[in-house]
mmCIF file of C-alpha atoms in Angstrom:
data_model
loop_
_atom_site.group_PDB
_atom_site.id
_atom_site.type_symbol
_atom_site.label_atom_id
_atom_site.label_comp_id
_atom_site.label_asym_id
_atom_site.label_seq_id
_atom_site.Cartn_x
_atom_site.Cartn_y
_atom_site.Cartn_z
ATOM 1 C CA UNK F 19 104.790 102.095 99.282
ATOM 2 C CA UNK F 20 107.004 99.661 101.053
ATOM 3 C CA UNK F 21 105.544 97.670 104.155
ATOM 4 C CA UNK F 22 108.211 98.561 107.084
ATOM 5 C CA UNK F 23 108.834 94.622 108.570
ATOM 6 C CA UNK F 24 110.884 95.591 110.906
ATOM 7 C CA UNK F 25 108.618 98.235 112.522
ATOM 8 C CA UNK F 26 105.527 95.640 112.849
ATOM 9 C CA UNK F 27 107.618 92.706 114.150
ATOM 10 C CA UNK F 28 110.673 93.288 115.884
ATOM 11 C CA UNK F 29 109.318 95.643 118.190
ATOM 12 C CA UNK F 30 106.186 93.355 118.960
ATOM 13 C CA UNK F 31 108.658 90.761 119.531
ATOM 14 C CA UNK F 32 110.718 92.794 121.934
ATOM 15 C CA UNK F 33 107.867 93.824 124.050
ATOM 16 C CA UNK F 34 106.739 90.142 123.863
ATOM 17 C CA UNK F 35 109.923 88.618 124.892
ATOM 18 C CA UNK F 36 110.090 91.271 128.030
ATOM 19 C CA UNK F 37 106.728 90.304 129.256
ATOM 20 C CA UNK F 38 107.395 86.532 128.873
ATOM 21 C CA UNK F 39 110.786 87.083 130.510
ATOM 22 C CA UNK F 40 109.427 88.871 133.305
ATOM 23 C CA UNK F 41 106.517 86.190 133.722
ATOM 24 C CA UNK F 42 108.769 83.600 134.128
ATOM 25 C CA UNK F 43 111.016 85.669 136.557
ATOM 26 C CA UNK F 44 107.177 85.929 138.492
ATOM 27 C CA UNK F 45 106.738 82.358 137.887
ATOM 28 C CA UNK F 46 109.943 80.839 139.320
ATOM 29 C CA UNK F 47 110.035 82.969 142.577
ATOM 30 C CA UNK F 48 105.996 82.386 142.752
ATOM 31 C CA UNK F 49 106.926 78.152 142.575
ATOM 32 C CA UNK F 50 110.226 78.934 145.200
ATOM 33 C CA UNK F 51 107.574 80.368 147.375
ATOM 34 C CA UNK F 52 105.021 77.535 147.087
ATOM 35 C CA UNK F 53 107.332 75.014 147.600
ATOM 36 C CA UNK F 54 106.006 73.752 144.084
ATOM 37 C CA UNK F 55 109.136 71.964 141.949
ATOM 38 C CA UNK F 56 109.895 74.009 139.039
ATOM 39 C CA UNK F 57 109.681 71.129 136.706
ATOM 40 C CA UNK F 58 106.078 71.250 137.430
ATOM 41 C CA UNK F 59 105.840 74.520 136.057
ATOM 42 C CA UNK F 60 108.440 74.061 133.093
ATOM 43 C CA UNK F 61 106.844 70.753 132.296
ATOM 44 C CA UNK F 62 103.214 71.518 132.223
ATOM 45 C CA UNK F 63 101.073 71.405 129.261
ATOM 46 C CA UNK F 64 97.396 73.216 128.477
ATOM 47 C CA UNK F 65 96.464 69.915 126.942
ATOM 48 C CA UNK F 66 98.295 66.321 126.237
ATOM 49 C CA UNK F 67 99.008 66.868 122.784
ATOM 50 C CA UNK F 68 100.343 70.265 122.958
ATOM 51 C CA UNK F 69 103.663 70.993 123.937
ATOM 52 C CA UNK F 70 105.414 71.636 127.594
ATOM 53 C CA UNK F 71 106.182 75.783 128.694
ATOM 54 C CA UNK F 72 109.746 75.063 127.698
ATOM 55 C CA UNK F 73 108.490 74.464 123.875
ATOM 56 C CA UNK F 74 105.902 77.508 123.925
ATOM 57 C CA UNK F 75 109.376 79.581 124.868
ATOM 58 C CA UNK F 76 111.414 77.827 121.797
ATOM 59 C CA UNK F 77 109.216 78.318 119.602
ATOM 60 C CA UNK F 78 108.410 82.532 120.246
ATOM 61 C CA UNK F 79 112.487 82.442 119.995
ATOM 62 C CA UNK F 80 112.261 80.265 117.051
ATOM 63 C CA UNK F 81 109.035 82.391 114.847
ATOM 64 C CA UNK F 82 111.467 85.955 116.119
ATOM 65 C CA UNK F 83 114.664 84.096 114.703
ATOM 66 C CA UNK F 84 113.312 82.890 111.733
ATOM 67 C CA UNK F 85 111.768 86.365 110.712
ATOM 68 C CA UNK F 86 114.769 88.208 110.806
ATOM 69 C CA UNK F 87 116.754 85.078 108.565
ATOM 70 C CA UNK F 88 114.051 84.636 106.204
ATOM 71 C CA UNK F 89 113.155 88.156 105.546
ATOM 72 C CA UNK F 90 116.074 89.594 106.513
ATOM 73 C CA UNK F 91 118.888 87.558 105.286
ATOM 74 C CA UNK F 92 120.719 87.920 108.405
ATOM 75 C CA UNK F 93 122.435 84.779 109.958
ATOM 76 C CA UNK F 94 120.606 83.774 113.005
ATOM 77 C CA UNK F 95 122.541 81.530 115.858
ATOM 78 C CA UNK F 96 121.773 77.933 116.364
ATOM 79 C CA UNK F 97 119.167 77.738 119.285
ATOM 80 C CA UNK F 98 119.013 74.092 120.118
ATOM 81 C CA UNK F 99 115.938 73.046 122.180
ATOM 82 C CA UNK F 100 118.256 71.925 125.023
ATOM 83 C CA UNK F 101 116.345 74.428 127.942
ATOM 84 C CA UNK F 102 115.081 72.390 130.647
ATOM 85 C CA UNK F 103 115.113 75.257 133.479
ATOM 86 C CA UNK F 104 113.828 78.710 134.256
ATOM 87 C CA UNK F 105 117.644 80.041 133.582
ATOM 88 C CA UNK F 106 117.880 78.121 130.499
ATOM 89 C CA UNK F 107 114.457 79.779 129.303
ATOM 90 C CA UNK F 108 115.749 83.030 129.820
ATOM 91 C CA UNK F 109 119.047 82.961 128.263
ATOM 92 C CA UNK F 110 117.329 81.453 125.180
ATOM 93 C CA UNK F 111 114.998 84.637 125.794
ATOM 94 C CA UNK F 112 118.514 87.263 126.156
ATOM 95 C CA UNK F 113 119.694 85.709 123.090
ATOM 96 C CA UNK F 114 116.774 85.625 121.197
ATOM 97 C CA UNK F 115 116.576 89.888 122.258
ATOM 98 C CA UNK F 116 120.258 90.449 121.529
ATOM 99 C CA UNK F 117 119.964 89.047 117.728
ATOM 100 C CA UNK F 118 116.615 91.429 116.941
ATOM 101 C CA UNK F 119 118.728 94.275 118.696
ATOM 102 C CA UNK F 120 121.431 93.687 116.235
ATOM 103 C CA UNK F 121 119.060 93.672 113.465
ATOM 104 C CA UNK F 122 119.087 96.277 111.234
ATOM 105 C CA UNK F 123 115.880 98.056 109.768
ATOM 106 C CA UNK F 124 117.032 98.028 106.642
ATOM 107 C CA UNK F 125 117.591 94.854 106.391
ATOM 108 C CA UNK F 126 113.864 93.773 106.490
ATOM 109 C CA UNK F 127 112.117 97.158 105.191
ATOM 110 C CA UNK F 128 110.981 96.857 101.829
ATOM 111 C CA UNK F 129 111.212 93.192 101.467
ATOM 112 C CA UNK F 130 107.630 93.109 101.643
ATOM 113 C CA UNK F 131 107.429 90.933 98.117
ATOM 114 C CA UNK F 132 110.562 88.345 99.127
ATOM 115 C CA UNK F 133 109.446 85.187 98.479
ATOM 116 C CA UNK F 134 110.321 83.423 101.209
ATOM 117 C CA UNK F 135 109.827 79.025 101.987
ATOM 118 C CA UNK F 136 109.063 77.831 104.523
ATOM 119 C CA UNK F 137 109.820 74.155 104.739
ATOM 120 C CA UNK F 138 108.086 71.711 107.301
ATOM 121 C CA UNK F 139 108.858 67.734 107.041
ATOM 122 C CA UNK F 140 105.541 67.550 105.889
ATOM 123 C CA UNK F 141 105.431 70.446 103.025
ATOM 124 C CA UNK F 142 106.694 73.552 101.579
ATOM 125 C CA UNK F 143 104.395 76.580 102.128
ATOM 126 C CA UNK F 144 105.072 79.476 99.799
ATOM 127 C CA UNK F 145 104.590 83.424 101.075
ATOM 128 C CA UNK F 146 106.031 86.860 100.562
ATOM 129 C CA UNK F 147 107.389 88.808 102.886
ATOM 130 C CA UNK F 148 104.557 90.719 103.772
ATOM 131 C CA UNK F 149 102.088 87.442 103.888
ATOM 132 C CA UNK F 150 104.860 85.761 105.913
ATOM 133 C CA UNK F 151 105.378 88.695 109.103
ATOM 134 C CA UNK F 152 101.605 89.475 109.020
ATOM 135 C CA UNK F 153 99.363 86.018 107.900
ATOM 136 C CA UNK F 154 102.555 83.739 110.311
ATOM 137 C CA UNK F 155 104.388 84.525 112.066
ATOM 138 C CA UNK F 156 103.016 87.209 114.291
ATOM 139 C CA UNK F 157 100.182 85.015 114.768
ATOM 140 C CA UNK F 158 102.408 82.024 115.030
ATOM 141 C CA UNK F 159 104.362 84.036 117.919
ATOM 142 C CA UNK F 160 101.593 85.458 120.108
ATOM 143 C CA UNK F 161 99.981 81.597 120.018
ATOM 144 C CA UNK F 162 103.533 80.457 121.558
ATOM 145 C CA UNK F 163 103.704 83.617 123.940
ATOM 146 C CA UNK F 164 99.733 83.201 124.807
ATOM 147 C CA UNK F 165 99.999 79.336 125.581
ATOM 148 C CA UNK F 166 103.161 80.036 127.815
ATOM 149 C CA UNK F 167 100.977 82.242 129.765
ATOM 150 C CA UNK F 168 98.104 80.046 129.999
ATOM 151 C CA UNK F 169 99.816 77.082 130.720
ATOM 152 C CA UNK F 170 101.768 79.383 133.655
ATOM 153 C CA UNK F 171 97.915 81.091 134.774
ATOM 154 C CA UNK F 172 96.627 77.431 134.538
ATOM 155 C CA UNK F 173 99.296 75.778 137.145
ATOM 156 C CA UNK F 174 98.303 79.218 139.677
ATOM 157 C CA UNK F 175 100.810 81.279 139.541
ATOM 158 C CA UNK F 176 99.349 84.551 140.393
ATOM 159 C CA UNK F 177 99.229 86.346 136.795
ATOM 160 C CA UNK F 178 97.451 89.173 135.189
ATOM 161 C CA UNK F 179 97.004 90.827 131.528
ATOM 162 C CA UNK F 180 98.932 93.564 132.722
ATOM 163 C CA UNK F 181 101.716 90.929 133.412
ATOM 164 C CA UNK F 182 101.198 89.373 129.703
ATOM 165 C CA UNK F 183 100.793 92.593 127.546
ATOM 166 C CA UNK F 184 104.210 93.808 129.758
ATOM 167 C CA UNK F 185 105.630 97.466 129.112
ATOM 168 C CA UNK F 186 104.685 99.667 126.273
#
């Protein structure tokens, strides 16, 4: 029986993207209202080795993107990690949403057994389809979408579960 990779990741990372989207939309009026610079916000990191808010965002666009090219075979835009505000976050979010809109199911369904590489200046790791969405990259995405919320819940701004697990 075929594993259906669209149905377990695009629509997690459609819900994900809309809760991080509007969590950031909370975040940047919340900072307005505090008289905090934004910077603060879209610089901060959970921990000095770990990377700023801006890279938590790029990366949840990057693990979506890469999903739908890898499994899929379907051309994914350049992103460049070039956001350095809340509006730059959020178009990378919009066109991050757009691409897994355009996405076709069949496209992914049934390529449970691609192989698929994954190549890191350090190594090549080797998975199949299946291993790749579930054992990856939906872990890989919720870390990216979790630490964007922590870092935002560390700095104050006034956030809740409700706010991370957005709508259903």
């Amino acid at each position: 029986m075929a594993t259906e990779l669209y149905d377990l990741t695009v629509p997690a990372f459609l819900r994900g993207f809309g809760a991080m989207s509007a969590f950031l939309t909370k975040s940047e009026a919340w900072a307005g209202e505090q008289g905090i610079d934004p910077a603060d916000l879209l610089t901060a990191r959970l921990y000095e080795d770990m990377a700023p808010l801006t890279a938590q965002v790029q990366r949840a666009s990057d693990s979506a993107k890469f999903t739908v090219l890898r499994i899929g075979g379907v051309e994914a835009p350049a992103m460049p990690d070039e956001e350095v505000t809340f509006a730059d976050l959020q178009a990378r979010i919009a066109k991050t949403v757009d691409l897994l809109r355009w996405v076709a199911p069949e496209a992914m369904n049934g390529q449970e057994d691609k192989p698929v590489t994954l190549t890191t200046p350090t190594r090549s790791l080797e998975f199949t389809g299946r291993s790749y969405a579930l054992g990856f990259v939906l872990p890989n995405f919720y870390f990216h979408l979790t630490t964007a919320y922590a870092i935002l819940r560390m700095k104050g701004v006034p956030l809740g579960k409700l706010d991370y697990l957005g709508r259903a």
